[in-house]
Structures are given as structure tokens and as C-alpha cells.
């Protein structure tokens, strides 16, 4: 994919009860929004394992959007609070990994907020567009090549080595 | 394990034989998404044995197509790309089950609500449909045969709200032999309908048709009626809700009082002194009172804000002396009752728009500006004037004007149509004309008379000489410009049919106030885990196909809490809600989605991270073995513990890590 044709690719994890339903409502209301977001339906935003987010980024997503019920409205009482907590930790970790934390976004969108869903998706696409491609798979490949043909042993700095994706991504937990 | 995380080989050894189907949904999907192209794309994916596109997958021939393919091609997985799974997942699961496939070896792709309806560019929409299809095909390989969980359902129902909707629903359920608890926060059931004099379009008396139903509720052996009570807490799930109801003190023993009103006559206040809620402040009542003559239950109550004894402790307590049944109980305290029910019907109704929010209409400023409900009390023979239409100064009006759409169809207040104000105003116009012979004019934008016999009623009003002026009223003023306007209210309006601005002097102005969600609808919404529309009405599961169900299983809606409607529609909806609840309770059990979490014991390290995360206390810790254990019957399938388990030993049926990773890979892979 050439740079001029690059379009942001965003994976979304929506909870069944609020945000997925809001996306259905946006559809029924024929609201139009950017086609860059691909939705994965989960029962609750609390099911969003940070590993899903890292996996999506590692497989080529430029951004990840998580949608859950408003605080106090969770169908399962408090799953969304757990998500909020995990997101705080994940943002710190992303910064450490050299990934802009704004590529991952958590939004509360109620079942009636089809219009908010449209706005959030469009805004997210624009922000990711401004950040540019993340393209982790290509960076991983470059690192792999570097490992296979190391230029000089002393030039590889230890932190970079820690990041090489031949190691499985560690499971992060709340 | 590769770079993508936790991809494990499918434990069920059979190689996947996937059937993939794209639905055109007439032109709903096909006009934006190239369905044939999506089917062609899917046919090339590994494991896909057959890939088709068809006009309507959900139709009988569509379902038969899948079933035939399952038999002919020995399919063990099916993916359908069509509308939202919230709409038709069950349809297709049943269809594949009929052909002998486990219904959970099915996955649905939403390319209508999430693609064709929201994107304009056919190329982009088709690309998205391809990606979503690929994700589902990747995912379905990891699906396993599952059995739905059966949960027993209690045969008792709770009805919240004792208006006509709640009354009708409660009676329907009780007649079918179910125990019903009807909770009403006012001292009497009856709701808004009890305020009405006559009902359109037949002009039958509201009390005559409502009172028998109210007393049927009171006397029905299967109904427990709790008036002056509010639901304060709801726990549990469909089939087994635990509901806490707060019963406010009436200061009168409900079991002993027979409603003879001797106490009311004996009260130290010789005359009514305080605004009577039922007559909307148009008459006065005493601190001890019966809300209205047909009040059900026929039990008086004491207003603690007004009663001398309750306020100061200094009173002769003549009411106590007057009651020969010793029903007066000044020491009553609020009481909390806990009940267990299988289903809940919400029939909490509406509130009327407060017209003082539109100061240009002068409500509260000019004494002779009324609301439609106030006029309803005036024309009622048991109302404050004994059924005579009188102005505040006692005169009989010679000319009356109705302003329609006050707090309805208005961008400044509420945008929706309240649906009954046109008919309600025309009915009152006719009654006023009958009672007084006054000239009556309706100021309207559009007359909405859609209903059985409604248009005919409109015709009748025209024949009876009711005047109709089309135009939204600019203001109501008492500023006279000519001698004949002196001492009158003047309506300034652009008559859009005549094409000029008119000033019309009137004795009485009636504002047709619209309906709004109850002021505490949001609190109840939280209590019951419901959703609201943007306007604040409770949201039904589907506007067309599930108009009384909600997103919370076992909770149903009836009446105006779901949106403005008239009495026939309310009663019809209440009957439908009762029928849905009955269907659920009569079966005796509900099949729950088998999306519960479970623990791979071998991997559990016994760290206990999961224990505090579960809101349902479904996870127990076996100290002896050092392992956590999930009780499937308590698990609701949110998956919060699954995401948190550091060793990955908690897994979730239908949302296994492998399935979600496969989906992520699918949506991201380039064509």
C-alpha cells in the first residue's frame, strides 16, 4: 500500500448492550460515517483484554477504539470500570513502547447515542490520519531482518532487543 | 505460539467445512455492497466449501438454502453476512439447528447496519464487508458445539405503575393465574386516565370504563396492590429478580380503613385548606383525605406536611375519635418489602409539559389560561365546579381558544408529537360547546387524527361549528388595542390559510400540553438496566419487531413510558407486554446464551485476581485445591474475569481468545 493511498485502519471493540447497539442505531438512522472502523462485538467492554489491543496494533491496525456503556450503566454492573482501569495502565505501557497513546481510545456510547457514535468514529479516523500510519508489521519485519543480519554486535541497544517481537507479547492484566 | 499471540490449534479435530452466505436484503445491502463480489472473495478463503449470495437470507427459501447445503456439502460451520446479530442471530441459529448442526457453530456478520446503511462509497463499503466476512470465517473455525443453559423462571410478575397500562397488564397476568405485585407511587391507581372526563372519539365516560378495572385489581386474589410505594432496588436477572419496594406511610392502616371518610369530616380543619392534587389545585382538601371519589384502594391518607399532629404534635386528634375501626396510625414508618419475581413490566407513564416554560402563552400569569388537564377537571361532574366550565372569577366563558402543540413539535422544547393533544383538544372543544354554547377556536399546525373513528370525530367538530385557525400562536396577551379586546385575553397568530396576522380576543385560553418522560425516568432506567432514547423514553428492543421487550431479558414496557400514545394503543401494548411475560413464565425456564466463563484448572495458579472482579460472586475459591471455580448458573457472561486472568486459564464460551484473535486478524488482513 503506497503512502498516498494510505487509509487509517481501526479495530473497534464494542460492548453488545450499549455501543454495538448504538452502531446499529446509527445504521437504522442512516447516519453516514467513515468506513475505516471494523467492529468486533464483545458482551462487555470488560472483556477487552489489553492483549487484544496490542495484537490489533501488532497485526497492522493504526488505532483501536473501545466502546462501552456510560459509567453506572454497565449491563454487568461494573465491567466498564475495569476497562477504564486497564486503559490507564495500557496507555502508560504504549508510551513506553513508543506508540502514541492516542491511537487507543475508550469512549462511553449509550444505545441511544447513534449520533455520538458517528462523531466519535469520524473524529477517531481524523486523529489517526493526523498521526499517520503505525505500520508495526513492517517495523517488526525490519527488526527481524536486523536480527538476522546484525550490523555490529555492540550497536544493538538492549531496549530495542527487548522490543523485538520474536518474543511473544507479554500478557498484561488489570 | 506465533507473533499474533495465543493462536492454538482448534481442539475439535474435524477440519472446518464452512458455508458462507451474503444477503442482499432486497436492495438494503446490495445497493451499496457488491454482494456477489463478497461471496466470490469468501469462496477463495481456506475452509470455505460453499459461498453464495441471495436476495433474502432470512426468508424461508433463504433458510432452506442453508439447510440444503448443510446436508449436501456436509457443512460443519455456517456464516451469514446480513443484518445485525441482535436482529436475526436467533433466526439463523434455529435454521442451522434444524439441519442438524449445533446452533453455536454459526457466526453472523453485520454488513447492513455497520456497512451498507452507513457508508456511501460502494467500494469502501464492499471492502469493509469483505474484511468483516473474513473475520467471521476465521473466527467460526474455532467455534465449538455448545448447549444453551436452562434457568428456571419464577411465575410471579411485578408491574411498576398503576395507570391504565399497568392495570390492564396486571389484570391480564392475574387472569392467566400468575401472581402479580402492582406497585404505584400515588395513593391510588388510575394514572392520568382517572383525571379524564370523557374519552375520544366515542365520548364514553373515562371513570365508567376505568373504575371497574380498578376495583377488579383491588379484589383480584392474584394481585397484591401496593399503592403509595416505590421500587428502590432491583437485583438479579430474568427469572429471578429480587425487588425492594419502599412503602410510604399513609398514617392510616390499609387493612382496617373502609373509606367511610368519617375522619375527614371530623378533622379539626373544618374546610379544605390545601391544594387538591387530583383537581390540580383547582379545589382544596384537608390534611386527611381520599385522593378522589373512585380512588383504589378506598383508603384515606394523611399528608404529613399539613397534619397538625404530625407537624407539631398538638392536635385534638378528632380523626382518631371519629374512626370506629381504629385505623389511624400516626406511628407508621416507611416499610421496605422484598419480593422475588420472574418478570417485570414497566408502565410508569409520562408527565405533562410545564407550560410556564413558554412564557409567551401566559400560563401562571393570566388566571384564565388553563391546561387541557385542568379543563378536564372543570368539565368533570365530580370536579371542583361540579362540571361547570367557569373562569377563575366564576364567569362562564363566551369564547374559548385552544393552542395546540404546546411543548410538542417545537425545536425550543420537545421535538416529538405527543399524539393525543389534537384529539384531546377537539374532544374538550366539543364538551365546552355542549356545556356552555361558547365559541371555540382551535389554533393548530396540523390536525393529526390518525386512529379508528378519529377523522370522523374531526368531521363532527367541523359540523358542530368548532373554528380551526392554522398557525402557531405567537403570544397570549391582555393588552387591548380595541374596545372589544378590553378585559379579554388576545391571541396573536399568523393565520397561514388567510395569509395575515390576526388578533383574536377570547375569555379563556387552553394550552394543549404535550407529554414528556417522567422526571425520574433516568433513575428507574438505572435501577432496571434499561436504555432510553435520546428524548428520554424507555427504549424497546426493536421498534417494529420487539416493541414491548427491552434489552434486559424479562423486563417489558407498556404505555407512555415507551413513547406518547393514546388509551387504545396503551391498552394494546399492555396486553402485548403481559402476553410476552406470560410466554416466558409459562414455559418455566429460559434458555440463556451459553457464553459463560470457565476455568482450565490445570492452568489456574490460584492467584485469586478474578475473585473480586465478578459482580455476581460466581467465582469461588477452593482452598483445599488452590484453584478458582466458576458456577455457570451464576455467570452472566461479561468476560471481565477472562480478560483479567494473568495465566489465561479463564476462558469464555463463544468469546474464546482464539476466536477474538482470529477475528482481529480477519478484519486487518489485506485482500
mmCIF file of C-alpha atoms in Angstrom, chain B residues 137-464:
data_model
loop_
_atom_site.group_PDB
_atom_site.id
_atom_site.type_symbol
_atom_site.label_atom_id
_atom_site.label_comp_id
_atom_site.label_asym_id
_atom_site.label_seq_id
_atom_site.Cartn_x
_atom_site.Cartn_y
_atom_site.Cartn_z
ATOM 1 C CA UNK B 137 -14.884 -17.020 8.614
ATOM 2 C CA UNK B 138 -11.559 -17.030 10.513
ATOM 3 C CA UNK B 139 -13.465 -16.963 13.796
ATOM 4 C CA UNK B 140 -16.034 -19.645 13.087
ATOM 5 C CA UNK B 141 -13.289 -22.251 12.660
ATOM 6 C CA UNK B 142 -12.741 -22.016 16.389
ATOM 7 C CA UNK B 143 -16.407 -22.398 17.289
ATOM 8 C CA UNK B 144 -17.427 -25.438 19.281
ATOM 9 C CA UNK B 145 -20.717 -27.198 19.832
ATOM 10 C CA UNK B 146 -22.395 -25.786 22.951
ATOM 11 C CA UNK B 147 -25.600 -26.409 24.832
ATOM 12 C CA UNK B 148 -27.713 -23.452 25.993
ATOM 13 C CA UNK B 149 -28.035 -23.010 29.758
ATOM 14 C CA UNK B 150 -31.560 -23.506 31.125
ATOM 15 C CA UNK B 151 -32.558 -21.255 34.009
ATOM 16 C CA UNK B 152 -35.901 -21.691 35.814
ATOM 17 C CA UNK B 153 -38.316 -18.730 35.858
ATOM 18 C CA UNK B 154 -40.458 -17.715 38.799
ATOM 19 C CA UNK B 155 -44.137 -17.435 37.926
ATOM 20 C CA UNK B 156 -44.629 -14.088 39.708
ATOM 21 C CA UNK B 157 -44.604 -10.724 37.928
ATOM 22 C CA UNK B 158 -44.004 -7.185 39.121
ATOM 23 C CA UNK B 159 -45.869 -4.357 37.423
ATOM 24 C CA UNK B 160 -44.449 -0.889 38.043
ATOM 25 C CA UNK B 161 -47.045 1.837 37.562
ATOM 26 C CA UNK B 162 -50.780 1.664 38.137
ATOM 27 C CA UNK B 163 -52.099 3.704 35.231
ATOM 28 C CA UNK B 164 -54.307 2.114 32.619
ATOM 29 C CA UNK B 165 -51.279 0.296 31.158
ATOM 30 C CA UNK B 166 -50.236 -1.238 34.478
ATOM 31 C CA UNK B 167 -53.821 -2.041 35.420
ATOM 32 C CA UNK B 168 -54.524 -3.820 32.152
ATOM 33 C CA UNK B 169 -51.236 -5.739 32.218
ATOM 34 C CA UNK B 170 -51.720 -6.774 35.864
ATOM 35 C CA UNK B 171 -55.264 -7.993 35.213
ATOM 36 C CA UNK B 172 -54.225 -9.949 32.119
ATOM 37 C CA UNK B 173 -51.446 -11.698 34.040
ATOM 38 C CA UNK B 174 -53.647 -12.333 37.072
ATOM 39 C CA UNK B 175 -56.420 -13.768 34.909
ATOM 40 C CA UNK B 176 -53.883 -16.203 33.495
ATOM 41 C CA UNK B 177 -53.223 -17.415 37.007
ATOM 42 C CA UNK B 178 -49.960 -15.609 37.714
ATOM 43 C CA UNK B 179 -49.269 -13.821 40.974
ATOM 44 C CA UNK B 180 -48.817 -10.106 40.331
ATOM 45 C CA UNK B 181 -47.459 -7.331 42.505
ATOM 46 C CA UNK B 182 -48.632 -3.937 41.280
ATOM 47 C CA UNK B 183 -46.615 -1.015 42.611
ATOM 48 C CA UNK B 184 -47.959 2.534 42.266
ATOM 49 C CA UNK B 185 -46.342 5.577 43.803
ATOM 50 C CA UNK B 186 -49.500 7.657 44.091
ATOM 51 C CA UNK B 187 -52.006 6.867 46.872
ATOM 52 C CA UNK B 188 -54.408 5.470 44.266
ATOM 53 C CA UNK B 189 -54.110 3.600 40.992
ATOM 54 C CA UNK B 190 -55.718 5.072 37.883
ATOM 55 C CA UNK B 191 -52.935 7.239 36.490
ATOM 56 C CA UNK B 192 -53.701 10.042 34.067
ATOM 57 C CA UNK B 193 -56.823 8.316 32.778
ATOM 58 C CA UNK B 194 -58.518 8.816 36.153
ATOM 59 C CA UNK B 195 -58.337 12.597 35.600
ATOM 60 C CA UNK B 196 -60.252 12.438 32.344
ATOM 61 C CA UNK B 197 -63.938 13.174 31.993
ATOM 62 C CA UNK B 198 -64.782 11.567 28.691
ATOM 63 C CA UNK B 199 -62.597 9.757 26.176
ATOM 64 C CA UNK B 200 -62.345 10.431 22.461
ATOM 65 C CA UNK B 201 -63.679 9.569 19.925
ATOM 66 C CA UNK B 202 -66.623 7.682 21.458
ATOM 67 C CA UNK B 203 -67.148 10.161 24.319
ATOM 68 C CA UNK B 204 -67.642 7.363 26.814
ATOM 69 C CA UNK B 205 -67.003 8.388 30.379
ATOM 70 C CA UNK B 206 -63.451 7.594 31.497
ATOM 71 C CA UNK B 207 -64.453 6.760 35.067
ATOM 72 C CA UNK B 208 -67.165 4.379 33.835
ATOM 73 C CA UNK B 209 -64.665 2.277 31.893
ATOM 74 C CA UNK B 210 -61.732 2.667 34.295
ATOM 75 C CA UNK B 211 -63.369 2.214 37.710
ATOM 76 C CA UNK B 212 -64.476 -1.404 37.122
ATOM 77 C CA UNK B 213 -60.912 -2.289 36.118
ATOM 78 C CA UNK B 214 -59.549 -0.520 39.205
ATOM 79 C CA UNK B 215 -61.812 -2.406 41.556
ATOM 80 C CA UNK B 216 -61.037 -5.656 39.700
ATOM 81 C CA UNK B 217 -57.376 -5.045 40.533
ATOM 82 C CA UNK B 218 -58.236 -4.452 44.168
ATOM 83 C CA UNK B 219 -60.353 -7.574 44.524
ATOM 84 C CA UNK B 220 -58.369 -9.997 42.364
ATOM 85 C CA UNK B 221 -56.961 -12.804 44.511
ATOM 86 C CA UNK B 222 -53.806 -12.986 42.382
ATOM 87 C CA UNK B 223 -52.930 -9.277 42.638
ATOM 88 C CA UNK B 224 -51.087 -7.700 45.523
ATOM 89 C CA UNK B 225 -51.650 -3.963 45.236
ATOM 90 C CA UNK B 226 -49.069 -1.670 46.816
ATOM 91 C CA UNK B 227 -50.012 1.962 46.330
ATOM 92 C CA UNK B 228 -48.025 4.890 47.724
ATOM 93 C CA UNK B 229 -44.956 2.707 47.139
ATOM 94 C CA UNK B 230 -41.841 2.909 45.035
ATOM 95 C CA UNK B 231 -39.326 0.408 43.695
ATOM 96 C CA UNK B 232 -35.967 1.272 45.244
ATOM 97 C CA UNK B 233 -33.759 -1.655 44.327
ATOM 98 C CA UNK B 234 -33.706 -4.380 41.686
ATOM 99 C CA UNK B 235 -31.213 -7.216 41.770
ATOM 100 C CA UNK B 236 -30.866 -10.445 39.860
ATOM 101 C CA UNK B 237 -31.740 -11.452 36.357
ATOM 102 C CA UNK B 238 -34.595 -12.723 34.253
ATOM 103 C CA UNK B 239 -36.500 -15.454 36.043
ATOM 104 C CA UNK B 240 -35.341 -14.409 39.457
ATOM 105 C CA UNK B 241 -35.373 -10.714 40.205
ATOM 106 C CA UNK B 242 -35.173 -9.594 43.813
ATOM 107 C CA UNK B 243 -37.036 -6.313 44.117
ATOM 108 C CA UNK B 244 -37.118 -3.989 47.115
ATOM 109 C CA UNK B 245 -40.196 -1.768 47.386
ATOM 110 C CA UNK B 246 -40.465 1.174 49.768
ATOM 111 C CA UNK B 247 -43.976 1.629 51.145
ATOM 112 C CA UNK B 248 -44.520 5.194 52.276
ATOM 113 C CA UNK B 249 -46.537 5.690 55.446
ATOM 114 C CA UNK B 250 -50.187 6.692 54.880
ATOM 115 C CA UNK B 251 -50.628 7.041 58.659
ATOM 116 C CA UNK B 252 -53.791 5.010 58.126
ATOM 117 C CA UNK B 253 -53.938 1.240 58.449
ATOM 118 C CA UNK B 254 -54.816 -0.020 54.996
ATOM 119 C CA UNK B 255 -56.297 -3.283 56.292
ATOM 120 C CA UNK B 256 -58.659 -1.528 58.708
ATOM 121 C CA UNK B 257 -59.808 1.563 56.766
ATOM 122 C CA UNK B 258 -63.034 1.149 54.790
ATOM 123 C CA UNK B 259 -63.026 4.614 53.235
ATOM 124 C CA UNK B 260 -66.090 5.911 55.115
ATOM 125 C CA UNK B 261 -64.412 9.339 55.415
ATOM 126 C CA UNK B 262 -65.813 9.975 58.950
ATOM 127 C CA UNK B 263 -62.268 11.014 59.866
ATOM 128 C CA UNK B 264 -62.180 13.545 57.023
ATOM 129 C CA UNK B 265 -65.419 15.137 58.257
ATOM 130 C CA UNK B 266 -64.114 15.131 61.841
ATOM 131 C CA UNK B 267 -60.736 16.755 61.046
ATOM 132 C CA UNK B 268 -60.023 19.929 63.044
ATOM 133 C CA UNK B 269 -59.785 21.761 59.712
ATOM 134 C CA UNK B 270 -63.458 22.449 59.058
ATOM 135 C CA UNK B 271 -62.860 23.309 55.393
ATOM 136 C CA UNK B 272 -60.360 22.097 52.834
ATOM 137 C CA UNK B 273 -57.357 24.406 53.027
ATOM 138 C CA UNK B 274 -54.650 22.881 50.880
ATOM 139 C CA UNK B 275 -54.393 22.483 47.099
ATOM 140 C CA UNK B 276 -56.019 19.251 45.984
ATOM 141 C CA UNK B 277 -53.524 17.361 43.802
ATOM 142 C CA UNK B 278 -56.220 15.447 41.970
ATOM 143 C CA UNK B 279 -58.017 18.646 40.928
ATOM 144 C CA UNK B 280 -54.661 20.210 40.027
ATOM 145 C CA UNK B 281 -55.016 22.876 42.694
ATOM 146 C CA UNK B 282 -58.445 23.999 41.413
ATOM 147 C CA UNK B 283 -60.016 22.912 44.720
ATOM 148 C CA UNK B 284 -58.904 22.479 48.347
ATOM 149 C CA UNK B 285 -58.591 19.427 50.530
ATOM 150 C CA UNK B 286 -57.923 18.669 54.216
ATOM 151 C CA UNK B 287 -54.736 17.121 55.657
ATOM 152 C CA UNK B 288 -56.606 13.790 55.847
ATOM 153 C CA UNK B 289 -58.239 12.957 52.541
ATOM 154 C CA UNK B 290 -59.300 10.420 49.965
ATOM 155 C CA UNK B 291 -57.462 11.305 46.728
ATOM 156 C CA UNK B 292 -60.645 11.137 44.606
ATOM 157 C CA UNK B 293 -64.081 9.500 44.894
ATOM 158 C CA UNK B 294 -63.170 6.347 42.912
ATOM 159 C CA UNK B 295 -59.698 6.065 44.487
ATOM 160 C CA UNK B 296 -58.466 2.481 44.688
ATOM 161 C CA UNK B 297 -57.822 1.364 47.353
ATOM 162 C CA UNK B 298 -60.621 3.252 49.133
ATOM 163 C CA UNK B 299 -58.253 4.202 51.918
ATOM 164 C CA UNK B 300 -57.697 7.717 53.211
ATOM 165 C CA UNK B 301 -54.243 9.062 53.875
ATOM 166 C CA UNK B 302 -52.703 11.838 55.940
ATOM 167 C CA UNK B 303 -50.433 14.461 54.426
ATOM 168 C CA UNK B 304 -47.534 14.738 56.911
ATOM 169 C CA UNK B 305 -46.672 18.239 55.629
ATOM 170 C CA UNK B 306 -50.140 19.527 56.549
ATOM 171 C CA UNK B 307 -51.360 17.440 59.512
ATOM 172 C CA UNK B 308 -51.140 19.396 62.770
ATOM 173 C CA UNK B 309 -50.467 16.304 64.844
ATOM 174 C CA UNK B 310 -47.663 15.046 62.607
ATOM 175 C CA UNK B 311 -46.151 18.527 62.252
ATOM 176 C CA UNK B 312 -46.459 19.870 65.791
ATOM 177 C CA UNK B 313 -47.862 17.021 67.924
ATOM 178 C CA UNK B 314 -50.501 19.484 69.111
ATOM 179 C CA UNK B 315 -53.928 18.489 67.868
ATOM 180 C CA UNK B 316 -57.137 17.209 69.382
ATOM 181 C CA UNK B 317 -56.900 14.197 67.073
ATOM 182 C CA UNK B 318 -60.596 14.277 66.276
ATOM 183 C CA UNK B 319 -59.928 11.926 63.405
ATOM 184 C CA UNK B 320 -58.795 9.186 65.799
ATOM 185 C CA UNK B 321 -62.004 9.600 67.821
ATOM 186 C CA UNK B 322 -64.129 9.524 64.672
ATOM 187 C CA UNK B 323 -62.694 6.244 63.408
ATOM 188 C CA UNK B 324 -64.527 3.351 64.987
ATOM 189 C CA UNK B 325 -62.124 0.872 63.378
ATOM 190 C CA UNK B 326 -59.012 2.444 64.954
ATOM 191 C CA UNK B 327 -57.401 2.725 61.540
ATOM 192 C CA UNK B 328 -55.496 5.972 62.164
ATOM 193 C CA UNK B 329 -51.864 5.079 62.830
ATOM 194 C CA UNK B 330 -49.701 8.138 63.465
ATOM 195 C CA UNK B 331 -46.742 5.912 64.318
ATOM 196 C CA UNK B 332 -46.496 4.342 60.835
ATOM 197 C CA UNK B 333 -42.969 4.278 59.413
ATOM 198 C CA UNK B 334 -41.743 3.698 55.860
ATOM 199 C CA UNK B 335 -41.550 -0.006 55.234
ATOM 200 C CA UNK B 336 -39.199 -1.946 52.945
ATOM 201 C CA UNK B 337 -40.645 -5.040 51.307
ATOM 202 C CA UNK B 338 -38.539 -7.543 49.395
ATOM 203 C CA UNK B 339 -40.173 -9.699 46.730
ATOM 204 C CA UNK B 340 -38.946 -12.254 44.221
ATOM 205 C CA UNK B 341 -40.389 -12.127 40.728
ATOM 206 C CA UNK B 342 -39.667 -13.729 37.386
ATOM 207 C CA UNK B 343 -40.586 -10.827 35.108
ATOM 208 C CA UNK B 344 -41.034 -7.061 35.422
ATOM 209 C CA UNK B 345 -43.452 -4.881 33.450
ATOM 210 C CA UNK B 346 -42.654 -1.189 33.362
ATOM 211 C CA UNK B 347 -45.706 1.027 32.910
ATOM 212 C CA UNK B 348 -44.604 4.266 34.510
ATOM 213 C CA UNK B 349 -46.271 6.626 32.061
ATOM 214 C CA UNK B 350 -45.425 10.256 31.401
ATOM 215 C CA UNK B 351 -45.560 13.731 32.858
ATOM 216 C CA UNK B 352 -47.239 16.688 31.215
ATOM 217 C CA UNK B 353 -45.190 19.534 29.797
ATOM 218 C CA UNK B 354 -44.991 22.504 32.163
ATOM 219 C CA UNK B 355 -46.353 25.412 30.055
ATOM 220 C CA UNK B 356 -44.725 28.082 32.231
ATOM 221 C CA UNK B 357 -41.580 27.181 30.271
ATOM 222 C CA UNK B 358 -43.213 29.054 27.362
ATOM 223 C CA UNK B 359 -43.878 32.459 28.980
ATOM 224 C CA UNK B 360 -45.382 33.903 25.782
ATOM 225 C CA UNK B 361 -48.518 31.843 26.439
ATOM 226 C CA UNK B 362 -49.044 33.481 29.826
ATOM 227 C CA UNK B 363 -49.668 30.339 31.900
ATOM 228 C CA UNK B 364 -49.387 31.250 35.576
ATOM 229 C CA UNK B 365 -49.505 34.958 34.656
ATOM 230 C CA UNK B 366 -53.038 35.245 33.297
ATOM 231 C CA UNK B 367 -55.560 33.430 35.515
ATOM 232 C CA UNK B 368 -57.738 32.391 32.590
ATOM 233 C CA UNK B 369 -55.031 30.435 30.799
ATOM 234 C CA UNK B 370 -55.597 26.744 31.606
ATOM 235 C CA UNK B 371 -54.064 23.442 30.580
ATOM 236 C CA UNK B 372 -56.098 20.711 28.907
ATOM 237 C CA UNK B 373 -55.908 18.551 32.035
ATOM 238 C CA UNK B 374 -57.265 21.405 34.190
ATOM 239 C CA UNK B 375 -60.199 21.809 31.817
ATOM 240 C CA UNK B 376 -60.682 18.057 32.049
ATOM 241 C CA UNK B 377 -61.267 18.513 35.788
ATOM 242 C CA UNK B 378 -63.589 21.505 35.144
ATOM 243 C CA UNK B 379 -65.883 19.569 32.793
ATOM 244 C CA UNK B 380 -65.965 16.575 35.145
ATOM 245 C CA UNK B 381 -69.132 16.400 37.230
ATOM 246 C CA UNK B 382 -67.144 15.280 40.276
ATOM 247 C CA UNK B 383 -64.599 18.060 39.660
ATOM 248 C CA UNK B 384 -64.151 21.335 41.556
ATOM 249 C CA UNK B 385 -67.022 23.116 39.787
ATOM 250 C CA UNK B 386 -69.378 20.151 39.569
ATOM 251 C CA UNK B 387 -68.937 20.007 35.825
ATOM 252 C CA UNK B 388 -69.475 23.676 35.002
ATOM 253 C CA UNK B 389 -66.949 25.459 32.840
ATOM 254 C CA UNK B 390 -66.081 28.581 34.803
ATOM 255 C CA UNK B 391 -63.324 31.135 34.638
ATOM 256 C CA UNK B 392 -61.326 31.816 37.803
ATOM 257 C CA UNK B 393 -63.688 34.696 38.645
ATOM 258 C CA UNK B 394 -66.762 32.442 38.326
ATOM 259 C CA UNK B 395 -67.981 33.747 34.961
ATOM 260 C CA UNK B 396 -68.917 31.340 32.182
ATOM 261 C CA UNK B 397 -66.686 31.914 29.136
ATOM 262 C CA UNK B 398 -68.327 33.068 25.898
ATOM 263 C CA UNK B 399 -65.262 32.374 23.766
ATOM 264 C CA UNK B 400 -62.541 29.780 24.254
ATOM 265 C CA UNK B 401 -59.327 29.183 22.303
ATOM 266 C CA UNK B 402 -57.162 26.053 22.315
ATOM 267 C CA UNK B 403 -53.460 26.360 21.498
ATOM 268 C CA UNK B 404 -52.143 23.062 20.174
ATOM 269 C CA UNK B 405 -48.590 21.689 20.217
ATOM 270 C CA UNK B 406 -47.573 23.393 23.479
ATOM 271 C CA UNK B 407 -44.359 21.542 24.303
ATOM 272 C CA UNK B 408 -44.667 19.311 21.246
ATOM 273 C CA UNK B 409 -43.299 19.557 17.682
ATOM 274 C CA UNK B 410 -41.246 22.526 18.809
ATOM 275 C CA UNK B 411 -37.470 22.854 18.477
ATOM 276 C CA UNK B 412 -37.345 25.049 21.574
ATOM 277 C CA UNK B 413 -38.928 22.433 23.817
ATOM 278 C CA UNK B 414 -39.774 18.911 22.637
ATOM 279 C CA UNK B 415 -39.490 17.867 19.020
ATOM 280 C CA UNK B 416 -41.823 14.895 19.144
ATOM 281 C CA UNK B 417 -45.585 14.827 18.519
ATOM 282 C CA UNK B 418 -47.426 13.912 21.712
ATOM 283 C CA UNK B 419 -50.045 12.159 19.590
ATOM 284 C CA UNK B 420 -53.159 12.799 21.671
ATOM 285 C CA UNK B 421 -53.372 16.609 22.049
ATOM 286 C CA UNK B 422 -55.237 17.212 18.754
ATOM 287 C CA UNK B 423 -57.948 14.691 19.616
ATOM 288 C CA UNK B 424 -57.932 15.665 23.294
ATOM 289 C CA UNK B 425 -58.447 19.348 22.425
ATOM 290 C CA UNK B 426 -61.183 18.610 19.906
ATOM 291 C CA UNK B 427 -62.974 16.466 22.475
ATOM 292 C CA UNK B 428 -62.772 19.244 25.096
ATOM 293 C CA UNK B 429 -63.834 21.822 22.493
ATOM 294 C CA UNK B 430 -66.947 19.789 21.805
ATOM 295 C CA UNK B 431 -67.680 19.324 25.527
ATOM 296 C CA UNK B 432 -67.238 23.052 26.246
ATOM 297 C CA UNK B 433 -69.539 23.893 23.369
ATOM 298 C CA UNK B 434 -72.106 21.414 24.692
ATOM 299 C CA UNK B 435 -71.845 22.702 28.274
ATOM 300 C CA UNK B 436 -71.723 26.466 27.590
ATOM 301 C CA UNK B 437 -72.527 27.161 23.956
ATOM 302 C CA UNK B 438 -69.320 29.206 23.786
ATOM 303 C CA UNK B 439 -67.472 29.888 20.521
ATOM 304 C CA UNK B 440 -64.474 27.581 20.440
ATOM 305 C CA UNK B 441 -61.447 28.072 18.202
ATOM 306 C CA UNK B 442 -58.533 25.659 17.798
ATOM 307 C CA UNK B 443 -55.150 27.071 16.814
ATOM 308 C CA UNK B 444 -53.264 24.238 15.164
ATOM 309 C CA UNK B 445 -50.335 23.437 12.899
ATOM 310 C CA UNK B 446 -51.653 20.139 11.544
ATOM 311 C CA UNK B 447 -54.631 18.170 12.822
ATOM 312 C CA UNK B 448 -53.424 14.664 13.486
ATOM 313 C CA UNK B 449 -56.483 12.463 13.671
ATOM 314 C CA UNK B 450 -54.998 9.085 12.796
ATOM 315 C CA UNK B 451 -56.960 6.383 14.563
ATOM 316 C CA UNK B 452 -60.160 4.426 14.340
ATOM 317 C CA UNK B 453 -63.031 6.907 14.267
ATOM 318 C CA UNK B 454 -60.710 9.884 14.814
ATOM 319 C CA UNK B 455 -61.079 11.558 11.409
ATOM 320 C CA UNK B 456 -64.851 11.148 11.716
ATOM 321 C CA UNK B 457 -64.627 12.907 15.087
ATOM 322 C CA UNK B 458 -62.757 15.770 13.436
ATOM 323 C CA UNK B 459 -65.546 15.981 10.842
ATOM 324 C CA UNK B 460 -68.067 16.098 13.643
ATOM 325 C CA UNK B 461 -66.212 19.031 15.270
ATOM 326 C CA UNK B 462 -66.295 20.904 11.945
ATOM 327 C CA UNK B 463 -70.030 20.244 11.644
ATOM 328 C CA UNK B 464 -70.642 21.378 15.236
#
